[in-house]
Amino acid sequence: MSDGELRAYSLVELAVERVRREILSGRTEPGERLVEEQLTRQLGISRAPLREAMRLLAQQGLVEHIPRRGARVATLSADDVRELYEVRDVLERHAVAAMPVAPDLTGLRAALEVMRKATEAGDRLELANAHRRFHTEVVALGGNRQLADLYGSVLVRIQLYMAVNMRREAEAARAEDGVLRHERLFAAVEEGDTAAVLEALSAHGARTYLS
C-alpha cells in the first residue's frame, strides 16, 4: 500500500470513528440527515473518504442512503424495532437457560468494569459499547455459537436505538443506575441461579425502545 493509499485509508477510518461516535453517543436521532458538506468541513477531509466511510457505516446498520437526498442516520419502523427487541429478549433467555454450571465469567466481568469506568468518565460511546459487550457475553455463556451470531446480528440492527434509549434513560435517572442493574445481573449469573438471572433480565429496564 502506497503512502497515498495509506493516508486515504486512515482518513476513512477517522471518518468512520467520528461519525459512529456521534451516532452511538445518542446525540443524533434515527432519520436525522447527514449533510456531506457539513461533515467534510467538521472532519477536515474530502468527499471521497467521507463517502467510503458512509458506505462502511451503512454496512454496520448505522447509516442509510436515500436516492437524490443523500445519507441519514438509519431508521427502522416501530414494528421492526419492537420485534427486534422481542427477538433479543427471547435469545437472551434461551442462552441463560442453557448456561453451564460455573461458567467462565472473565469476559462478563471485564465488560462490567469497562461500564463502570465509562460511567465515571461520562463517555457515552464507550458506555454503549460496554452495554452491548456485556449482553453479548451473557449470551455467549449459553455455548451456542449460532445463537450468539444471530444475537450479534440483532444488536447490529438495533444498536442505534439502544444508544438513544440510554441517552433518554440518563436524562431521567442517575448515571450509576445502569451499572447497578448490570451488577445485579452479574451477581445472579455468578451465583448460577437461572431463575434469578431471568428475573434480573425482566427488571433490567430498556427492554423496549423508549419512543
mmCIF file of C-alpha atoms in Angstrom:
data_model
loop_
_atom_site.group_PDB
_atom_site.id
_atom_site.type_symbol
_atom_site.label_atom_id
_atom_site.label_comp_id
_atom_site.label_asym_id
_atom_site.label_seq_id
_atom_site.Cartn_x
_atom_site.Cartn_y
_atom_site.Cartn_z
ATOM 1 C CA MET A 1 0.000 0.000 0.000
ATOM 2 C CA SER A 2 1.450 3.358 -1.029
ATOM 3 C CA ASP A 3 1.717 6.347 1.321
ATOM 4 C CA GLY A 4 -1.172 7.997 -0.509
ATOM 5 C CA GLU A 5 -3.367 4.916 -0.186
ATOM 6 C CA LEU A 6 -2.462 4.580 3.487
ATOM 7 C CA ARG A 7 -3.362 8.192 4.167
ATOM 8 C CA ALA A 8 -6.699 7.815 2.361
ATOM 9 C CA TYR A 9 -7.432 4.652 4.352
ATOM 10 C CA SER A 10 -6.577 6.462 7.590
ATOM 11 C CA LEU A 11 -8.952 9.292 6.671
ATOM 12 C CA VAL A 12 -11.735 6.765 6.066
ATOM 13 C CA GLU A 13 -11.079 5.184 9.460
ATOM 14 C CA LEU A 14 -11.114 8.619 11.077
ATOM 15 C CA ALA A 15 -14.435 9.491 9.448
ATOM 16 C CA VAL A 16 -15.996 6.142 10.402
ATOM 17 C CA GLU A 17 -14.916 6.514 14.032
ATOM 18 C CA ARG A 18 -16.034 10.145 14.365
ATOM 19 C CA VAL A 19 -19.442 9.675 12.727
ATOM 20 C CA ARG A 20 -20.002 6.371 14.532
ATOM 21 C CA ARG A 21 -19.199 8.050 17.856
ATOM 22 C CA GLU A 22 -21.651 10.848 17.099
ATOM 23 C CA ILE A 23 -24.417 8.386 16.241
ATOM 24 C CA LEU A 24 -23.881 5.856 19.029
ATOM 25 C CA SER A 25 -23.422 8.507 21.696
ATOM 26 C CA GLY A 26 -27.148 9.128 21.227
ATOM 27 C CA ARG A 27 -26.598 12.728 20.144
ATOM 28 C CA THR A 28 -28.286 12.091 16.793
ATOM 29 C CA GLU A 29 -31.752 10.691 16.223
ATOM 30 C CA PRO A 30 -32.813 7.972 13.770
ATOM 31 C CA GLY A 31 -33.668 9.616 10.456
ATOM 32 C CA GLU A 32 -31.524 12.711 11.039
ATOM 33 C CA ARG A 33 -29.843 13.908 7.837
ATOM 34 C CA LEU A 34 -26.060 13.664 7.497
ATOM 35 C CA VAL A 35 -25.102 16.613 5.311
ATOM 36 C CA GLU A 36 -21.981 15.888 3.287
ATOM 37 C CA GLU A 37 -20.772 19.489 3.132
ATOM 38 C CA GLN A 38 -21.049 19.894 6.904
ATOM 39 C CA LEU A 39 -19.268 16.630 7.618
ATOM 40 C CA THR A 40 -16.341 17.304 5.261
ATOM 41 C CA ARG A 41 -15.879 20.661 6.956
ATOM 42 C CA GLN A 42 -16.174 19.269 10.504
ATOM 43 C CA LEU A 43 -13.825 16.356 9.810
ATOM 44 C CA GLY A 44 -11.397 18.274 7.610
ATOM 45 C CA ILE A 45 -11.479 15.653 4.838
ATOM 46 C CA SER A 46 -12.543 15.492 1.203
ATOM 47 C CA ARG A 47 -15.702 13.866 -0.132
ATOM 48 C CA ALA A 48 -14.050 10.643 -1.336
ATOM 49 C CA PRO A 49 -13.004 9.253 2.087
ATOM 50 C CA LEU A 50 -16.256 10.505 3.618
ATOM 51 C CA ARG A 51 -18.337 8.631 1.061
ATOM 52 C CA GLU A 52 -16.344 5.449 1.669
ATOM 53 C CA ALA A 53 -16.872 5.925 5.405
ATOM 54 C CA MET A 54 -20.610 6.306 4.835
ATOM 55 C CA ARG A 55 -20.623 3.081 2.819
ATOM 56 C CA LEU A 56 -18.948 1.241 5.691
ATOM 57 C CA LEU A 57 -21.321 2.760 8.243
ATOM 58 C CA ALA A 58 -24.244 1.624 6.092
ATOM 59 C CA GLN A 59 -22.871 -1.939 6.296
ATOM 60 C CA GLN A 60 -22.876 -1.567 10.093
ATOM 61 C CA GLY A 61 -26.550 -0.599 10.024
ATOM 62 C CA LEU A 62 -25.936 2.963 11.241
ATOM 63 C CA VAL A 63 -26.439 4.946 8.026
ATOM 64 C CA GLU A 64 -28.770 4.597 5.080
ATOM 65 C CA HIS A 65 -28.693 6.279 1.673
ATOM 66 C CA ILE A 66 -31.808 7.856 0.228
ATOM 67 C CA PRO A 67 -31.835 8.349 -3.570
ATOM 68 C CA ARG A 68 -31.428 12.025 -4.538
ATOM 69 C CA ARG A 69 -31.468 13.054 -0.865
ATOM 70 C CA GLY A 70 -28.147 11.792 0.478
ATOM 71 C CA ALA A 71 -27.387 9.979 3.722
ATOM 72 C CA ARG A 72 -29.201 9.906 7.026
ATOM 73 C CA VAL A 73 -28.988 8.098 10.330
ATOM 74 C CA ALA A 74 -30.590 4.693 9.827
ATOM 75 C CA THR A 75 -34.230 4.138 10.718
ATOM 76 C CA LEU A 76 -36.468 1.173 11.388
ATOM 77 C CA SER A 77 -40.233 1.072 11.570
ATOM 78 C CA ALA A 78 -41.845 0.954 15.004
ATOM 79 C CA ASP A 79 -42.900 -2.640 14.332
ATOM 80 C CA ASP A 80 -39.364 -3.623 13.267
ATOM 81 C CA VAL A 81 -37.863 -2.178 16.447
ATOM 82 C CA ARG A 82 -40.470 -3.818 18.685
ATOM 83 C CA GLU A 83 -39.997 -7.190 17.004
ATOM 84 C CA LEU A 84 -36.189 -6.987 17.165
ATOM 85 C CA TYR A 85 -36.313 -6.169 20.875
ATOM 86 C CA GLU A 86 -38.591 -9.172 21.374
ATOM 87 C CA VAL A 87 -36.173 -11.415 19.442
ATOM 88 C CA ARG A 88 -33.276 -10.121 21.538
ATOM 89 C CA ASP A 89 -35.205 -10.943 24.707
ATOM 90 C CA VAL A 90 -36.024 -14.478 23.524
ATOM 91 C CA LEU A 91 -32.397 -15.184 22.538
ATOM 92 C CA GLU A 92 -31.066 -13.928 25.865
ATOM 93 C CA ARG A 93 -33.486 -16.099 27.819
ATOM 94 C CA HIS A 94 -32.706 -19.169 25.734
ATOM 95 C CA ALA A 95 -28.975 -18.658 26.294
ATOM 96 C CA VAL A 96 -29.453 -18.201 30.037
ATOM 97 C CA ALA A 97 -31.439 -21.440 30.251
ATOM 98 C CA ALA A 98 -28.524 -23.261 28.561
ATOM 99 C CA MET A 99 -25.757 -21.863 30.781
ATOM 100 C CA PRO A 100 -23.416 -24.484 32.255
ATOM 101 C CA VAL A 101 -22.582 -24.765 35.930
ATOM 102 C CA ALA A 102 -19.736 -22.411 36.934
ATOM 103 C CA PRO A 103 -19.218 -20.689 33.545
ATOM 104 C CA ASP A 104 -16.111 -18.613 32.776
ATOM 105 C CA LEU A 105 -17.104 -15.042 33.677
ATOM 106 C CA THR A 106 -13.858 -13.332 32.608
ATOM 107 C CA GLY A 107 -15.411 -11.541 29.625
ATOM 108 C CA LEU A 108 -18.549 -10.578 31.529
ATOM 109 C CA ARG A 109 -16.507 -9.192 34.424
ATOM 110 C CA ALA A 110 -14.314 -7.181 32.053
ATOM 111 C CA ALA A 111 -17.353 -5.666 30.300
ATOM 112 C CA LEU A 112 -18.807 -4.641 33.653
ATOM 113 C CA GLU A 113 -15.548 -2.949 34.647
ATOM 114 C CA VAL A 114 -15.455 -1.012 31.366
ATOM 115 C CA MET A 115 -19.056 0.020 32.012
ATOM 116 C CA ARG A 116 -18.133 1.368 35.453
ATOM 117 C CA LYS A 117 -15.202 3.387 34.084
ATOM 118 C CA ALA A 118 -17.210 4.736 31.144
ATOM 119 C CA THR A 119 -19.979 5.825 33.514
ATOM 120 C CA GLU A 120 -17.495 7.642 35.743
ATOM 121 C CA ALA A 121 -15.917 9.339 32.705
ATOM 122 C CA GLY A 122 -19.261 10.196 31.108
ATOM 123 C CA ASP A 123 -18.141 8.521 27.858
ATOM 124 C CA ARG A 124 -21.418 7.670 26.145
ATOM 125 C CA LEU A 125 -19.918 5.758 23.240
ATOM 126 C CA GLU A 126 -17.742 3.556 25.448
ATOM 127 C CA LEU A 127 -20.729 3.009 27.725
ATOM 128 C CA ALA A 128 -22.895 1.923 24.787
ATOM 129 C CA ASN A 129 -20.129 -0.433 23.651
ATOM 130 C CA ALA A 130 -19.838 -1.869 27.166
ATOM 131 C CA HIS A 131 -23.599 -2.475 27.383
ATOM 132 C CA ARG A 132 -23.576 -4.384 24.094
ATOM 133 C CA ARG A 133 -20.473 -6.342 25.077
ATOM 134 C CA PHE A 134 -21.969 -7.287 28.451
ATOM 135 C CA HIS A 135 -25.125 -8.718 26.914
ATOM 136 C CA THR A 136 -23.150 -10.415 24.152
ATOM 137 C CA GLU A 137 -21.036 -12.092 26.842
ATOM 138 C CA VAL A 138 -24.181 -13.214 28.687
ATOM 139 C CA VAL A 139 -25.496 -14.872 25.536
ATOM 140 C CA ALA A 140 -22.102 -16.443 24.771
ATOM 141 C CA LEU A 141 -22.257 -18.236 28.131
ATOM 142 C CA GLY A 142 -25.018 -20.410 26.663
ATOM 143 C CA GLY A 143 -22.389 -22.099 24.481
ATOM 144 C CA ASN A 144 -24.392 -21.928 21.248
ATOM 145 C CA ARG A 145 -22.263 -20.134 18.628
ATOM 146 C CA GLN A 146 -25.059 -19.970 16.056
ATOM 147 C CA LEU A 147 -27.357 -18.347 18.581
ATOM 148 C CA ALA A 148 -24.606 -15.930 19.603
ATOM 149 C CA ASP A 149 -24.036 -14.954 15.959
ATOM 150 C CA LEU A 150 -27.762 -14.409 15.465
ATOM 151 C CA TYR A 151 -27.874 -12.314 18.633
ATOM 152 C CA GLY A 152 -24.969 -10.212 17.337
ATOM 153 C CA SER A 153 -26.808 -9.543 14.074
ATOM 154 C CA VAL A 154 -29.862 -8.366 16.022
ATOM 155 C CA LEU A 155 -27.715 -5.994 18.088
ATOM 156 C CA VAL A 156 -26.202 -4.526 14.918
ATOM 157 C CA ARG A 157 -29.690 -3.620 13.713
ATOM 158 C CA ILE A 158 -30.854 -2.043 16.993
ATOM 159 C CA GLN A 159 -27.593 -0.613 18.353
ATOM 160 C CA LEU A 160 -28.611 2.926 17.394
ATOM 161 C CA TYR A 161 -31.948 2.566 19.177
ATOM 162 C CA MET A 162 -30.177 1.132 22.223
ATOM 163 C CA ALA A 163 -27.909 4.205 22.287
ATOM 164 C CA VAL A 164 -30.868 6.594 22.082
ATOM 165 C CA ASN A 165 -32.567 4.598 24.861
ATOM 166 C CA MET A 166 -29.510 5.010 27.072
ATOM 167 C CA ARG A 167 -29.435 8.762 26.491
ATOM 168 C CA ARG A 168 -33.120 9.108 27.351
ATOM 169 C CA GLU A 169 -32.746 6.922 30.425
ATOM 170 C CA ALA A 170 -29.773 9.043 31.549
ATOM 171 C CA GLU A 171 -31.932 12.144 31.357
ATOM 172 C CA ALA A 172 -34.484 10.582 33.715
ATOM 173 C CA ALA A 173 -32.267 8.611 36.127
ATOM 174 C CA ARG A 174 -28.864 8.621 37.800
ATOM 175 C CA ALA A 175 -25.926 7.612 35.600
ATOM 176 C CA GLU A 176 -24.917 4.857 38.014
ATOM 177 C CA ASP A 177 -28.346 3.168 37.884
ATOM 178 C CA GLY A 178 -27.370 1.345 34.690
ATOM 179 C CA VAL A 179 -24.232 -0.021 36.336
ATOM 180 C CA LEU A 180 -26.204 -1.180 39.367
ATOM 181 C CA ARG A 181 -28.647 -3.095 37.134
ATOM 182 C CA HIS A 182 -25.784 -4.878 35.412
ATOM 183 C CA GLU A 183 -24.073 -5.620 38.739
ATOM 184 C CA ARG A 184 -27.259 -7.343 39.923
ATOM 185 C CA LEU A 185 -27.402 -9.307 36.693
ATOM 186 C CA PHE A 186 -23.734 -10.286 37.035
ATOM 187 C CA ALA A 187 -24.290 -11.420 40.635
ATOM 188 C CA ALA A 188 -27.188 -13.619 39.554
ATOM 189 C CA VAL A 189 -25.091 -15.206 36.792
ATOM 190 C CA GLU A 190 -22.178 -15.720 39.191
ATOM 191 C CA GLU A 191 -24.445 -17.492 41.677
ATOM 192 C CA GLY A 192 -25.663 -19.808 38.901
ATOM 193 C CA ASP A 193 -29.309 -19.135 39.745
ATOM 194 C CA THR A 194 -31.130 -19.305 36.388
ATOM 195 C CA ALA A 195 -34.408 -18.049 37.848
ATOM 196 C CA ALA A 196 -32.627 -15.061 39.403
ATOM 197 C CA VAL A 197 -30.888 -14.269 36.114
ATOM 198 C CA LEU A 198 -34.191 -14.316 34.235
ATOM 199 C CA GLU A 199 -35.774 -12.149 36.922
ATOM 200 C CA ALA A 200 -32.870 -9.696 36.701
ATOM 201 C CA LEU A 201 -33.297 -9.533 32.917
ATOM 202 C CA SER A 202 -37.014 -8.820 33.339
ATOM 203 C CA ALA A 203 -36.259 -5.983 35.763
ATOM 204 C CA HIS A 204 -33.295 -4.800 33.756
ATOM 205 C CA GLY A 205 -35.004 -1.899 32.005
ATOM 206 C CA ALA A 206 -34.761 -0.781 28.370
ATOM 207 C CA ARG A 207 -36.392 -3.991 27.180
ATOM 208 C CA THR A 208 -38.203 -1.941 24.548
ATOM 209 C CA TYR A 209 -37.471 1.245 22.618
ATOM 210 C CA LEU A 210 -38.452 4.395 24.519
ATOM 211 C CA SER A 211 -40.373 6.284 21.834
#
